[in-house]
Amino acid sequence: MNEKADAVGLGTIYNISTVNTFTGAASYCMNASPTNLSVIYNTCQTGAGTVISTTFTMTWYYNTANSTDTVGATTVSRTTGVSTGTGTTLTKTLTPSTATAGTFYYFAVLTSPSHTGCGFTTPLFTSTKLVTVNALPTTPIITPSGATTFTFPSTVSLDAGSYTSYLW
């Protein structure tokens, strides 16, 4: 058999367990357009090359700490599909949210609720990918030192608080 250890080390499974690639970590400003996170994995086979069809579920999560623990994690997306071929790879993607500032560790969990044919009986976890969403800077309050209506050669000073760079 062409067995491979599962991603969490809890047993033996077949090629559906192989998470080949997990990409997409980055830093963004709030509300920016992020790059997709992508997981590529092999589909199910018996190890002898026999094509097996089995249902699987890909669930995406994030934690605010670097952990793949699903207890307390936020579920982002869940999709179900069918693994159908020998040596075939599948890619699943997720567009991370940039709506809220913070540090988010995204990960995916592959499960097979049908548990048929492949011996795929334990969840398979990716590693984490860090997505940092930076808050937008606050808008400065500009305060004039005097009247803002004046004639040349009078002047007025403007104060923008603690900001050190200005574009007028």
Short mmCIF file of C-alpha atoms in Angstrom, two decimals:
data_model
loop_
_atom_site.label_atom_id
_atom_site.label_comp_id
_atom_site.label_asym_id
_atom_site.label_seq_id
_atom_site.Cartn_x
_atom_site.Cartn_y
_atom_site.Cartn_z
CA MET A 1 0.00 0.00 0.00
CA ASN A 2 1.02 3.60 -0.56
CA GLU A 3 0.21 4.79 2.93
CA LYS A 4 1.19 8.17 4.30
CA ALA A 5 1.03 9.42 7.88
CA ASP A 6 -1.73 11.92 8.40
CA ALA A 7 -1.01 15.58 9.06
CA VAL A 8 -1.82 15.37 12.77
CA GLY A 9 -0.01 12.09 13.44
CA LEU A 10 -3.05 10.20 14.67
CA GLY A 11 -2.98 7.23 12.35
CA THR A 12 -2.50 6.04 8.80
CA ILE A 13 -4.39 7.25 5.78
CA TYR A 14 -3.95 7.17 2.02
CA ASN A 15 -3.12 9.81 -0.57
CA ILE A 16 -6.07 12.07 0.18
CA SER A 17 -4.02 13.05 3.21
CA THR A 18 -1.22 14.66 1.27
CA VAL A 19 -1.43 18.41 1.65
CA ASN A 20 1.09 19.44 -0.99
CA THR A 21 1.02 23.22 -0.66
CA PHE A 22 -0.50 25.89 1.55
CA THR A 23 0.19 29.47 0.43
CA GLY A 24 -1.02 33.01 0.86
CA ALA A 25 0.18 34.71 4.08
CA ALA A 26 0.59 38.51 4.01
CA SER A 27 -0.12 41.86 5.67
CA TYR A 28 -2.88 44.19 4.48
CA CYS A 29 -4.51 47.48 5.35
CA MET A 30 -8.12 47.26 6.42
CA ASN A 31 -10.55 46.81 3.51
CA ALA A 32 -7.73 46.02 1.05
CA SER A 33 -8.11 43.25 -1.54
CA PRO A 34 -6.20 40.24 -0.17
CA THR A 35 -4.55 37.37 -2.00
CA ASN A 36 -6.30 34.00 -1.69
CA LEU A 37 -5.05 31.36 0.68
CA SER A 38 -4.71 28.09 -1.27
CA VAL A 39 -4.46 24.46 -0.22
CA ILE A 40 -3.46 21.80 -2.76
CA TYR A 41 -3.83 18.14 -1.85
CA ASN A 42 -3.94 14.75 -3.53
CA THR A 43 -7.24 12.98 -4.05
CA CYS A 44 -8.11 9.52 -2.82
CA GLN A 45 -6.65 6.27 -4.05
CA THR A 46 -6.24 2.84 -2.50
CA GLY A 47 -2.47 2.82 -2.85
CA ALA A 48 -2.77 0.19 -5.58
CA GLY A 49 -4.00 2.78 -8.08
CA THR A 50 -7.69 1.96 -7.73
CA VAL A 51 -9.91 5.01 -8.15
CA ILE A 52 -12.14 5.54 -5.14
CA SER A 53 -14.88 8.09 -4.71
CA THR A 54 -15.21 9.51 -1.22
CA THR A 55 -16.88 12.58 0.16
CA PHE A 56 -14.68 15.10 1.94
CA THR A 57 -15.22 18.42 3.70
CA MET A 58 -12.76 21.32 3.72
CA THR A 59 -13.31 23.68 6.65
CA TRP A 60 -11.38 26.94 6.97
CA TYR A 61 -10.74 28.49 10.38
CA TYR A 62 -8.74 31.24 11.98
CA ASN A 63 -7.34 31.75 15.45
CA THR A 64 -5.82 34.91 16.93
CA ALA A 65 -2.93 32.80 18.29
CA ASN A 66 -0.65 30.59 16.20
CA SER A 67 -2.62 27.37 16.68
CA THR A 68 -4.62 24.86 14.64
CA ASP A 69 -6.85 24.08 17.61
CA THR A 70 -10.44 24.19 16.36
CA VAL A 71 -11.81 24.66 19.89
CA GLY A 72 -12.35 28.39 20.13
CA ALA A 73 -11.36 28.96 16.49
CA THR A 74 -13.63 30.95 14.19
CA THR A 75 -15.14 28.91 11.34
CA VAL A 76 -14.82 30.91 8.13
CA SER A 77 -16.00 28.54 5.40
CA ARG A 78 -17.03 24.91 4.90
CA THR A 79 -17.35 23.15 1.53
CA THR A 80 -18.05 19.54 0.66
CA GLY A 81 -16.75 17.75 -2.42
CA VAL A 82 -15.90 14.35 -3.85
CA SER A 83 -12.44 12.89 -4.28
CA THR A 84 -12.54 10.81 -7.44
CA GLY A 85 -9.17 9.96 -8.90
CA THR A 86 -5.72 8.49 -8.60
CA GLY A 87 -2.90 11.02 -8.58
CA THR A 88 -5.24 13.94 -9.07
CA THR A 89 -4.73 17.09 -7.04
CA LEU A 90 -7.43 19.49 -5.91
CA THR A 91 -7.03 23.12 -4.93
CA LYS A 92 -9.28 24.84 -2.42
CA THR A 93 -9.00 28.60 -1.87
CA LEU A 94 -10.23 31.14 0.64
CA THR A 95 -10.14 34.92 0.44
CA PRO A 96 -9.30 36.12 3.95
CA SER A 97 -11.28 39.04 5.34
CA THR A 98 -9.64 42.43 5.76
CA ALA A 99 -12.72 44.05 7.34
CA THR A 100 -11.33 43.95 10.89
CA ALA A 101 -7.85 44.91 12.07
CA GLY A 102 -5.90 42.20 13.87
CA THR A 103 -3.65 39.18 13.63
CA PHE A 104 -5.30 36.07 12.20
CA TYR A 105 -3.79 32.60 11.81
CA TYR A 106 -5.75 30.82 9.07
CA PHE A 107 -5.72 27.05 8.61
CA ALA A 108 -7.78 24.38 6.86
CA VAL A 109 -9.02 21.01 8.05
CA LEU A 110 -9.82 18.22 5.60
CA THR A 111 -12.27 15.58 6.83
CA SER A 112 -14.02 12.70 5.15
CA PRO A 113 -17.46 12.11 6.63
CA SER A 114 -18.06 9.07 4.45
CA HIS A 115 -14.85 7.33 5.62
CA THR A 116 -15.08 5.00 2.63
CA GLY A 117 -12.36 3.14 0.83
CA CYS A 118 -9.39 5.36 1.58
CA GLY A 119 -9.10 4.60 5.24
CA PHE A 120 -9.36 8.36 5.75
CA THR A 121 -10.61 8.46 9.31
CA THR A 122 -8.86 11.36 11.06
CA PRO A 123 -8.94 15.06 10.20
CA LEU A 124 -5.97 16.47 8.29
CA PHE A 125 -4.74 19.88 9.35
CA THR A 126 -2.67 22.35 7.34
CA SER A 127 -0.14 24.53 9.05
CA THR A 128 -1.19 28.10 9.86
CA LYS A 129 -0.78 31.12 7.59
CA LEU A 130 -0.52 34.53 9.23
CA VAL A 131 -2.72 37.27 7.83
CA THR A 132 -2.17 40.64 9.50
CA VAL A 133 -4.76 43.37 8.94
CA ASN A 134 -3.50 46.82 9.89
CA ALA A 135 -5.92 49.50 11.08
CA LEU A 136 -6.21 52.58 8.93
CA PRO A 137 -4.59 55.67 10.45
CA THR A 138 -6.91 58.10 12.16
CA THR A 139 -7.69 61.33 10.36
CA PRO A 140 -5.82 64.22 12.00
CA ILE A 141 -7.70 67.18 13.41
CA ILE A 142 -6.14 70.36 12.08
CA THR A 143 -6.42 73.34 14.39
CA PRO A 144 -5.64 76.89 13.22
CA SER A 145 -3.74 79.25 15.55
CA GLY A 146 -5.95 82.16 14.63
CA ALA A 147 -8.50 83.40 12.13
CA THR A 148 -8.61 81.46 8.88
CA THR A 149 -9.80 84.44 6.88
CA PHE A 150 -7.05 86.99 6.48
CA THR A 151 -5.28 89.19 3.94
CA PHE A 152 -1.69 89.17 2.81
CA PRO A 153 0.80 89.47 4.53
CA SER A 154 -1.01 88.01 7.57
CA THR A 155 -0.38 84.33 8.36
CA VAL A 156 -1.96 81.53 10.32
CA SER A 157 -0.30 78.44 11.74
CA LEU A 158 -1.96 75.07 11.47
CA ASP A 159 -1.41 72.35 14.05
CA ALA A 160 -2.07 68.67 13.17
CA GLY A 161 -1.12 67.26 16.55
CA SER A 162 1.35 64.40 16.68
CA TYR A 163 1.42 63.76 12.91
CA THR A 164 4.85 64.35 11.44
CA SER A 165 4.14 64.32 7.71
CA TYR A 166 1.55 66.35 5.84
CA LEU A 167 0.23 66.54 2.33
CA TRP A 168 -1.69 69.73 1.56
#
